[in-house]
Amino acid sequence: MATTAPVHPVDEVPPVRQLAAFGLQHVLAMYAGAVAVPLIVGGAMKLSPADLAYLITADLLVCGIATLIQCVGFWRFGVRLPIMQGCTFAAVSPMVLIGTTDGGLPAIYGSVIVAGLAIVLLAPVFGKLLRFFPPLVTGTVILIIGVSLLPVAGNWAAGGVGSKDFGEPKNLALAGFVLAVVLGVQRFAPAFLSRIAVLIGIAVGLAVAVPFGFTDFGGVGDADWIGISTPFHFGAPSFHASAIISMLVVALVTMTETTGDFIAVGEMTDRPIQPRTLADGLRADGLSTVLGGVFNTFPYTAFAQNVGLVGMTRVRSRWVVAAAGGILVLLGLLPKLGAVVAAIPAPVLGGAGLVMFGTVAASGLRTLAEVDFKGNNNLTVVAVSVAVGMLPVGVPTVYEKFPDWFQTVMNSGISAGCLTAIVLNLLFNHLPGKASSAEVAAEPEAASAGA
């Protein structure tokens, strides 16, 4: 009697009810970060409320399409892992500079399209660099990803950057309540409910927030029922050399960050990244970035916020995240639905974010636990890499006197820490140098044994 090969957890398709719940959980985890980039760029360019709303719906639509490409995949596009896609924050500063001084949105979209094509072409090259990511480097990078995200959760918990009541005790109390609900559900609820602990925490937090005046749904009534993003809504793209160069630097940064996210999810799902799958995933990033330039939005990358959710819930199916991509497409086509999600107050997201982002950092520590730290310099590699990665997180203005290209690379703690870990690993563990203390200690023993 023939037996069917077991399906890997990444390829399992849960029942529709679970797909919807797990997928919505991923959307809520990344929604605030997803809409932040168009809000920041559009606000800096002083766009009208109508244009800002258009940027957001376009962003959500392409977020969903990019996620589907990454999770489902076709031909050599897509890593086929549970990876959410969103606009990269690494591109914010260059895009604001381009948009306010060098041609507006058409110049931004021209540089984004060129950067996306460059990522597609460079993807196979990056795929061959996977051998430079041993557990020492990957564990360090995953740790940095998690720790660098914690200030995001902290800002949400305090009320959201720029809010009038930032830091009010009531905001932190609501965030703490949501965190307690998430932990309680995860600890005491049945298996299925524990896997949607974040969704339940956000739902309960929202139910408490509304009567206490944390939010209102006034914006829902003003939102349109249907909104479709048309190509080049803000005009045909223009191509400026300076804008393209700065966006190519961003492309290299996002490829480095995405590689770290892919490796993290690969380890969490027991499907380690291979050179070919890394290239396929980066190629999908490039295609999504080109689509972003065509459909009035920005460069796309793997969203680190959702890496923690995969580790925390232990739901490894890529079809769950594909369902989240489908929900994002709906939100992009139905602005009224998007307005409902946007009404969730920041402290509610902050309480959930604390446990999710902490899970990413803990996953990095778990990987580092497999590394040998005796008689070598591996501890130095981790220490300096984490320090360099945390520097722009703790002191955001530390590099403001440096050239723009340097700031683009180093202001991202993830890319700064990743590059440092790769270089130090090569320096201490691959280049010929002095013998390690373990080797020195072994020499007298070998001599005495020979005698």
Short mmCIF file of C-alpha atoms in Angstrom, two decimals:
data_model
loop_
_atom_site.label_atom_id
_atom_site.label_comp_id
_atom_site.label_asym_id
_atom_site.label_seq_id
_atom_site.Cartn_x
_atom_site.Cartn_y
_atom_site.Cartn_z
CA MET A 1 0.00 0.00 0.00
CA ALA A 2 1.52 3.31 -1.08
CA THR A 3 2.20 5.92 1.59
CA THR A 4 2.24 9.65 0.95
CA ALA A 5 5.26 11.64 1.97
CA PRO A 6 4.68 13.76 5.09
CA VAL A 7 3.97 17.42 4.40
CA HIS A 8 6.45 19.87 5.90
CA PRO A 9 4.75 22.24 8.42
CA VAL A 10 5.68 25.17 6.16
CA ASP A 11 3.59 23.68 3.33
CA GLU A 12 0.59 22.60 5.43
CA VAL A 13 -2.72 24.30 4.63
CA PRO A 14 -4.77 24.82 7.84
CA PRO A 15 -8.59 24.88 7.76
CA VAL A 16 -10.15 28.10 6.43
CA ARG A 17 -11.25 29.23 9.90
CA GLN A 18 -7.70 28.99 11.21
CA LEU A 19 -6.25 30.55 8.05
CA ALA A 20 -8.44 33.61 8.54
CA ALA A 21 -7.66 33.99 12.26
CA PHE A 22 -3.91 33.39 11.95
CA GLY A 23 -3.72 35.62 8.87
CA LEU A 24 -5.59 38.50 10.55
CA GLN A 25 -3.20 38.21 13.48
CA HIS A 26 -0.25 38.79 11.15
CA VAL A 27 -1.98 41.79 9.55
CA LEU A 28 -2.65 43.43 12.92
CA ALA A 29 0.95 42.81 13.97
CA MET A 30 2.37 44.70 10.99
CA TYR A 31 -0.36 47.22 10.11
CA ALA A 32 1.03 50.19 12.07
CA GLY A 33 4.50 49.66 10.62
CA ALA A 34 3.10 49.16 7.13
CA VAL A 35 1.32 52.52 6.99
CA ALA A 36 4.06 54.44 8.82
CA VAL A 37 6.31 54.87 5.75
CA PRO A 38 3.68 56.51 3.48
CA LEU A 39 2.54 58.67 6.41
CA ILE A 40 6.09 59.88 7.13
CA VAL A 41 7.06 60.49 3.49
CA GLY A 42 3.73 62.02 2.53
CA GLY A 43 3.70 64.19 5.65
CA ALA A 44 7.21 65.49 4.96
CA MET A 45 6.14 66.40 1.42
CA LYS A 46 3.02 68.15 2.80
CA LEU A 47 0.63 66.11 0.67
CA SER A 48 -3.11 66.65 1.00
CA PRO A 49 -5.17 64.28 3.20
CA ALA A 50 -6.65 62.76 0.04
CA ASP A 51 -3.18 62.04 -1.40
CA LEU A 52 -2.03 60.60 1.94
CA ALA A 53 -5.03 58.28 2.01
CA TYR A 54 -4.21 57.24 -1.57
CA LEU A 55 -0.59 56.43 -0.59
CA ILE A 56 -1.79 54.27 2.30
CA THR A 57 -4.30 52.25 0.28
CA ALA A 58 -1.73 51.79 -2.50
CA ASP A 59 0.80 50.62 0.09
CA LEU A 60 -1.60 48.07 1.61
CA LEU A 61 -2.51 46.71 -1.83
CA VAL A 62 1.11 46.20 -2.89
CA CYS A 63 2.01 44.87 0.60
CA GLY A 64 -0.55 42.14 0.01
CA ILE A 65 0.63 41.36 -3.51
CA ALA A 66 4.28 41.32 -2.39
CA THR A 67 3.43 38.95 0.49
CA LEU A 68 1.62 36.58 -1.87
CA ILE A 69 4.59 36.58 -4.27
CA GLN A 70 6.98 35.82 -1.40
CA CYS A 71 4.90 33.08 0.27
CA VAL A 72 3.26 31.34 -2.70
CA GLY A 73 5.98 32.03 -5.26
CA PHE A 74 6.19 31.42 -8.98
CA TRP A 75 9.15 30.23 -11.04
CA ARG A 76 12.28 31.71 -9.37
CA PHE A 77 10.42 34.39 -7.43
CA GLY A 78 9.51 33.88 -3.76
CA VAL A 79 11.26 32.31 -0.77
CA ARG A 80 8.13 30.20 -0.03
CA LEU A 81 8.32 30.73 3.73
CA PRO A 82 5.93 32.56 6.11
CA ILE A 83 7.31 36.04 5.35
CA MET A 84 5.28 39.26 5.47
CA GLN A 85 6.34 42.09 3.18
CA GLY A 86 6.19 45.79 3.98
CA CYS A 87 7.78 49.13 3.10
CA THR A 88 11.34 49.39 4.38
CA PHE A 89 12.16 52.13 6.86
CA ALA A 90 15.71 52.26 5.47
CA ALA A 91 14.36 54.19 2.49
CA VAL A 92 12.49 56.87 4.47
CA SER A 93 15.28 59.46 4.82
CA PRO A 94 16.49 59.23 1.20
CA MET A 95 12.92 59.37 -0.11
CA VAL A 96 12.08 62.44 1.98
CA LEU A 97 15.24 64.12 0.66
CA ILE A 98 14.42 63.18 -2.95
CA GLY A 99 10.78 64.16 -2.65
CA THR A 100 11.42 67.58 -1.10
CA THR A 101 14.44 68.67 -3.14
CA ASP A 102 14.83 66.61 -6.29
CA GLY A 103 11.64 66.14 -8.27
CA GLY A 104 8.86 65.07 -5.90
CA LEU A 105 7.06 61.73 -6.04
CA PRO A 106 7.91 61.03 -9.74
CA ALA A 107 11.64 61.16 -8.89
CA ILE A 108 11.07 58.83 -5.90
CA TYR A 109 9.22 56.32 -8.06
CA GLY A 110 11.86 56.45 -10.80
CA SER A 111 14.62 55.62 -8.31
CA VAL A 112 12.47 52.91 -6.68
CA ILE A 113 11.90 51.17 -10.02
CA VAL A 114 15.64 51.19 -10.82
CA ALA A 115 16.46 49.89 -7.32
CA GLY A 116 13.95 47.06 -7.72
CA LEU A 117 15.47 46.00 -11.03
CA ALA A 118 18.93 46.11 -9.42
CA ILE A 119 17.76 43.81 -6.60
CA VAL A 120 16.43 41.30 -9.15
CA LEU A 121 19.80 41.29 -10.93
CA LEU A 122 21.87 41.11 -7.73
CA ALA A 123 19.78 38.37 -6.07
CA PRO A 124 21.90 35.44 -7.39
CA VAL A 125 25.08 37.18 -6.16
CA PHE A 126 23.65 37.57 -2.65
CA GLY A 127 22.52 33.95 -2.75
CA LYS A 128 26.16 32.87 -3.01
CA LEU A 129 27.04 34.84 0.13
CA LEU A 130 25.05 32.52 2.40
CA ARG A 131 28.24 30.74 3.50
CA PHE A 132 29.22 33.94 5.32
CA PHE A 133 26.22 33.48 7.67
CA PRO A 134 27.21 30.68 10.11
CA PRO A 135 25.23 30.33 13.39
CA LEU A 136 27.58 32.85 15.03
CA VAL A 137 26.50 35.53 12.53
CA THR A 138 22.86 34.49 12.13
CA GLY A 139 22.27 34.28 15.90
CA THR A 140 23.81 37.72 16.36
CA VAL A 141 21.74 39.22 13.55
CA ILE A 142 18.49 37.69 14.83
CA LEU A 143 19.27 39.00 18.33
CA ILE A 144 19.89 42.50 16.91
CA ILE A 145 16.65 42.37 14.88
CA GLY A 146 14.64 41.61 18.02
CA VAL A 147 16.32 44.14 20.30
CA SER A 148 16.21 46.91 17.67
CA LEU A 149 12.43 46.43 17.33
CA LEU A 150 11.74 46.77 21.06
CA PRO A 151 11.83 50.61 21.00
CA VAL A 152 9.07 50.44 18.35
CA ALA A 153 6.89 48.47 20.77
CA GLY A 154 7.86 50.86 23.57
CA ASN A 155 6.77 53.90 21.55
CA TRP A 156 3.47 52.20 20.73
CA ALA A 157 2.91 51.32 24.38
CA ALA A 158 3.48 54.95 25.40
CA GLY A 159 0.85 56.15 22.95
CA GLY A 160 2.68 56.48 19.64
CA VAL A 161 5.38 58.96 18.65
CA GLY A 162 3.96 62.48 18.40
CA SER A 163 0.76 61.78 20.35
CA LYS A 164 -0.32 64.45 22.82
CA ASP A 165 -0.61 61.99 25.70
CA PHE A 166 2.67 60.17 25.01
CA GLY A 167 3.87 58.41 28.15
CA GLU A 168 0.65 58.85 30.11
CA PRO A 169 0.20 56.08 32.73
CA LYS A 170 -3.14 55.11 31.17
CA ASN A 171 -1.40 54.24 27.89
CA LEU A 172 1.16 52.03 29.58
CA ALA A 173 -1.58 50.47 31.72
CA LEU A 174 -3.54 49.52 28.57
CA ALA A 175 -0.39 48.09 26.97
CA GLY A 176 0.35 46.13 30.16
CA PHE A 177 -3.22 44.81 30.20
CA VAL A 178 -2.92 43.60 26.59
CA LEU A 179 0.42 41.96 27.38
CA ALA A 180 -1.17 40.18 30.38
CA VAL A 181 -4.05 38.94 28.19
CA VAL A 182 -1.63 37.64 25.54
CA LEU A 183 0.44 35.80 28.15
CA GLY A 184 -2.64 34.45 29.93
CA VAL A 185 -4.16 33.09 26.73
CA GLN A 186 -0.86 31.56 25.68
CA ARG A 187 -0.41 29.87 29.06
CA PHE A 188 -3.92 28.69 29.96
CA ALA A 189 -6.05 28.57 26.79
CA PRO A 190 -6.49 25.49 24.54
CA ALA A 191 -3.89 24.94 21.81
CA PHE A 192 -5.76 26.70 18.98
CA LEU A 193 -6.58 29.78 21.08
CA SER A 194 -3.02 29.98 22.38
CA ARG A 195 -1.83 30.28 18.80
CA ILE A 196 -3.98 33.37 18.25
CA ALA A 197 -3.04 34.89 21.61
CA VAL A 198 -1.90 38.12 19.95
CA LEU A 199 -5.19 38.46 18.02
CA ILE A 200 -7.20 37.84 21.20
CA GLY A 201 -5.07 40.31 23.15
CA ILE A 202 -5.60 43.01 20.51
CA ALA A 203 -9.35 42.31 20.34
CA VAL A 204 -9.78 42.43 24.12
CA GLY A 205 -7.57 45.52 24.33
CA LEU A 206 -9.66 47.27 21.66
CA ALA A 207 -12.87 46.35 23.50
CA VAL A 208 -11.48 47.99 26.65
CA ALA A 209 -9.98 50.97 24.79
CA VAL A 210 -13.19 52.17 23.11
CA PRO A 211 -15.30 52.92 26.24
CA PHE A 212 -12.30 54.58 27.90
CA GLY A 213 -11.90 57.00 25.01
CA PHE A 214 -8.58 55.73 23.61
CA THR A 215 -9.95 55.72 20.07
CA ASP A 216 -13.00 56.37 17.98
CA PHE A 217 -14.24 55.12 14.64
CA GLY A 218 -15.05 58.52 13.18
CA GLY A 219 -12.61 58.01 10.33
CA VAL A 220 -14.47 54.90 9.20
CA GLY A 221 -17.48 56.92 8.08
CA ASP A 222 -15.31 59.28 6.04
CA ALA A 223 -13.43 56.52 4.22
CA ASP A 224 -14.45 55.39 0.74
CA TRP A 225 -15.88 51.93 0.19
CA ILE A 226 -13.72 51.18 -2.86
CA GLY A 227 -10.31 52.53 -3.82
CA ILE A 228 -8.17 51.27 -6.69
CA SER A 229 -4.55 52.32 -7.14
CA THR A 230 -3.80 53.05 -10.80
CA PRO A 231 -0.25 53.00 -12.23
CA PHE A 232 1.66 56.30 -12.09
CA HIS A 233 -1.19 58.16 -10.38
CA PHE A 234 1.17 61.01 -9.46
CA GLY A 235 2.71 61.28 -12.93
CA ALA A 236 5.25 59.42 -15.06
CA PRO A 237 8.44 58.50 -13.15
CA SER A 238 11.49 60.68 -13.63
CA PHE A 239 15.05 59.41 -13.32
CA HIS A 240 17.64 61.52 -11.48
CA ALA A 241 21.18 60.18 -11.02
CA SER A 242 21.54 61.34 -7.40
CA ALA A 243 18.16 59.85 -6.44
CA ILE A 244 18.98 56.54 -8.12
CA ILE A 245 22.38 56.27 -6.41
CA SER A 246 20.90 56.85 -2.96
CA MET A 247 18.15 54.30 -3.59
CA LEU A 248 20.71 51.72 -4.79
CA VAL A 249 22.45 52.09 -1.43
CA VAL A 250 19.07 51.47 0.21
CA ALA A 251 18.68 48.36 -1.96
CA LEU A 252 21.92 46.88 -0.60
CA VAL A 253 20.83 47.65 2.97
CA THR A 254 17.41 46.05 2.52
CA MET A 255 18.93 42.96 0.90
CA THR A 256 21.16 42.54 3.94
CA GLU A 257 18.24 42.99 6.35
CA THR A 258 16.01 40.65 4.36
CA THR A 259 18.72 37.97 4.37
CA GLY A 260 18.74 38.12 8.18
CA ASP A 261 14.94 37.83 8.33
CA PHE A 262 14.91 34.88 5.91
CA ILE A 263 17.54 33.05 7.95
CA ALA A 264 15.60 33.73 11.17
CA VAL A 265 12.33 32.37 9.78
CA GLY A 266 14.15 29.44 8.16
CA GLU A 267 15.50 28.41 11.57
CA MET A 268 12.15 28.92 13.31
CA THR A 269 10.35 26.76 10.75
CA ASP A 270 13.01 24.02 10.47
CA ARG A 271 13.50 24.80 6.79
CA PRO A 272 17.00 26.32 6.64
CA ILE A 273 17.65 28.85 3.89
CA GLN A 274 19.71 27.60 0.93
CA PRO A 275 21.57 29.81 -1.59
CA ARG A 276 18.91 29.23 -4.25
CA THR A 277 15.95 30.00 -1.94
CA LEU A 278 17.73 33.13 -0.68
CA ALA A 279 18.17 34.32 -4.27
CA ASP A 280 14.51 33.53 -5.04
CA GLY A 281 13.34 35.50 -2.01
CA LEU A 282 15.49 38.52 -2.83
CA ARG A 283 14.33 38.38 -6.44
CA ALA A 284 10.73 38.59 -5.16
CA ASP A 285 11.75 41.62 -3.08
CA GLY A 286 13.04 43.27 -6.23
CA LEU A 287 9.89 42.52 -8.22
CA SER A 288 7.72 43.89 -5.39
CA THR A 289 9.84 47.04 -5.26
CA VAL A 290 9.34 47.56 -9.01
CA LEU A 291 5.59 47.12 -8.49
CA GLY A 292 5.83 49.67 -5.67
CA GLY A 293 7.32 52.24 -8.04
CA VAL A 294 4.61 51.57 -10.63
CA PHE A 295 1.65 51.58 -8.22
CA ASN A 296 2.54 54.71 -6.23
CA THR A 297 4.27 53.23 -3.20
CA PHE A 298 7.79 52.43 -2.00
CA PRO A 299 10.54 49.73 -1.71
CA TYR A 300 9.52 46.45 -0.09
CA THR A 301 11.33 44.08 2.22
CA ALA A 302 10.64 41.25 4.67
CA PHE A 303 8.92 42.64 7.77
CA ALA A 304 10.83 41.76 10.93
CA GLN A 305 7.74 42.47 13.07
CA ASN A 306 6.14 39.26 11.89
CA VAL A 307 9.22 37.09 12.38
CA GLY A 308 8.53 37.18 16.12
CA LEU A 309 4.92 36.12 15.60
CA VAL A 310 6.04 33.00 13.74
CA GLY A 311 8.36 32.06 16.60
CA MET A 312 5.85 32.87 19.32
CA THR A 313 2.81 31.07 17.88
CA ARG A 314 4.79 28.20 16.32
CA VAL A 315 2.43 28.38 13.33
CA ARG A 316 4.84 27.69 10.49
CA SER A 317 2.54 27.47 7.46
CA ARG A 318 3.37 29.87 4.65
CA TRP A 319 -0.28 29.70 3.60
CA VAL A 320 -1.24 31.50 6.81
CA VAL A 321 0.89 34.47 5.80
CA ALA A 322 -0.43 34.19 2.23
CA ALA A 323 -3.92 34.56 3.73
CA ALA A 324 -2.63 37.69 5.49
CA GLY A 325 -1.49 38.94 2.10
CA GLY A 326 -4.99 38.39 0.76
CA ILE A 327 -6.44 40.40 3.67
CA LEU A 328 -4.01 43.24 2.91
CA VAL A 329 -5.16 43.26 -0.73
CA LEU A 330 -8.75 43.62 0.51
CA LEU A 331 -7.74 46.45 2.85
CA GLY A 332 -6.05 48.17 -0.09
CA LEU A 333 -9.15 47.84 -2.27
CA LEU A 334 -11.63 48.67 0.52
CA PRO A 335 -10.41 51.79 2.38
CA LYS A 336 -13.30 51.57 4.86
CA LEU A 337 -11.97 48.25 6.16
CA GLY A 338 -8.52 49.79 6.41
CA ALA A 339 -9.95 52.63 8.48
CA VAL A 340 -11.40 50.10 10.96
CA VAL A 341 -7.98 48.51 11.46
CA ALA A 342 -6.34 51.94 11.67
CA ALA A 343 -8.59 52.80 14.62
CA ILE A 344 -6.74 50.33 16.87
CA PRO A 345 -4.90 52.51 19.42
CA ALA A 346 -1.10 52.36 19.60
CA PRO A 347 -0.92 51.09 23.24
CA VAL A 348 -2.89 47.99 22.26
CA LEU A 349 -0.32 47.21 19.54
CA GLY A 350 2.49 48.03 21.97
CA GLY A 351 1.43 45.42 24.49
CA ALA A 352 1.36 42.74 21.79
CA GLY A 353 4.59 44.01 20.23
CA LEU A 354 6.61 43.63 23.42
CA VAL A 355 6.17 39.86 23.51
CA MET A 356 6.51 39.42 19.72
CA PHE A 357 9.71 41.39 19.35
CA GLY A 358 11.17 39.89 22.50
CA THR A 359 10.55 36.48 20.94
CA VAL A 360 12.78 37.41 17.99
CA ALA A 361 15.62 38.38 20.35
CA ALA A 362 15.15 35.15 22.32
CA SER A 363 15.36 33.15 19.07
CA GLY A 364 18.72 34.78 18.40
CA LEU A 365 19.94 33.72 21.84
CA ARG A 366 18.77 30.18 21.14
CA THR A 367 20.85 30.09 17.95
CA LEU A 368 23.88 31.53 19.77
CA ALA A 369 23.54 28.77 22.38
CA GLU A 370 24.73 26.34 19.68
CA VAL A 371 27.96 28.34 19.13
CA ASP A 372 31.23 27.34 20.79
CA PHE A 373 32.59 30.29 22.82
CA LYS A 374 35.54 28.48 24.44
CA GLY A 375 39.09 29.27 23.40
CA ASN A 376 38.15 31.63 20.58
CA ASN A 377 37.04 35.19 19.85
CA ASN A 378 33.38 34.47 19.13
CA LEU A 379 32.27 36.39 22.23
CA THR A 380 34.04 39.47 20.86
CA VAL A 381 32.25 39.09 17.52
CA VAL A 382 28.85 39.03 19.24
CA ALA A 383 29.70 41.83 21.68
CA VAL A 384 30.96 44.34 19.12
CA SER A 385 28.27 43.49 16.55
CA VAL A 386 25.46 44.00 19.08
CA ALA A 387 27.08 47.23 20.27
CA VAL A 388 27.37 48.64 16.73
CA GLY A 389 23.84 47.50 15.91
CA MET A 390 22.34 49.11 19.02
CA LEU A 391 24.23 52.41 18.67
CA PRO A 392 21.79 54.07 16.20
CA VAL A 393 18.84 52.58 18.10
CA GLY A 394 19.93 54.09 21.42
CA VAL A 395 21.36 57.32 19.94
CA PRO A 396 19.37 58.04 16.73
CA THR A 397 21.38 61.19 15.90
CA VAL A 398 24.81 59.61 16.32
CA TYR A 399 25.58 59.67 12.56
CA GLU A 400 23.79 62.88 11.54
CA LYS A 401 27.10 64.63 10.67
CA PHE A 402 28.07 61.87 8.22
CA PRO A 403 27.31 61.70 4.46
CA ASP A 404 23.83 60.55 3.42
CA TRP A 405 25.01 57.22 2.01
CA PHE A 406 26.77 56.40 5.29
CA GLN A 407 23.67 57.29 7.29
CA THR A 408 21.52 55.11 5.06
CA VAL A 409 23.68 52.07 5.87
CA MET A 410 24.53 52.72 9.52
CA ASN A 411 21.28 54.27 10.78
CA SER A 412 19.69 50.86 10.39
CA GLY A 413 20.83 48.93 13.42
CA ILE A 414 20.05 45.67 11.63
CA SER A 415 22.25 46.34 8.60
CA ALA A 416 25.02 47.92 10.72
CA GLY A 417 25.10 44.96 13.11
CA CYS A 418 24.85 42.42 10.30
CA LEU A 419 27.76 43.90 8.34
CA THR A 420 29.83 44.10 11.53
CA ALA A 421 29.15 40.47 12.40
CA ILE A 422 30.12 39.29 8.90
CA VAL A 423 33.36 41.30 8.88
CA LEU A 424 34.40 40.28 12.40
CA ASN A 425 33.62 36.62 11.75
CA LEU A 426 35.89 36.75 8.69
CA LEU A 427 38.58 38.59 10.65
CA PHE A 428 38.67 36.25 13.65
CA ASN A 429 37.61 32.90 12.20
CA HIS A 430 38.73 32.84 8.54
CA LEU A 431 41.82 34.96 8.07
CA PRO A 432 45.13 33.37 9.16
CA GLY A 433 46.35 34.80 12.44
CA LYS A 434 47.68 33.94 15.86
CA ALA A 435 46.83 30.58 17.35
CA SER A 436 43.82 30.48 19.63
CA SER A 437 44.26 29.90 23.35
CA ALA A 438 42.87 26.38 22.94
CA GLU A 439 45.52 25.59 20.32
CA VAL A 440 48.29 27.05 22.48
CA ALA A 441 47.18 24.95 25.43
CA ALA A 442 47.06 21.84 23.25
CA GLU A 443 50.68 22.23 21.96
CA PRO A 444 52.49 21.23 25.20
CA GLU A 445 50.20 18.22 25.57
CA ALA A 446 50.98 17.12 22.02
CA ALA A 447 54.72 17.58 22.65
CA SER A 448 54.65 15.52 25.84
CA ALA A 449 52.60 12.84 24.10
CA GLY A 450 55.18 12.72 21.30
CA ALA A 451 58.00 12.39 23.79
#
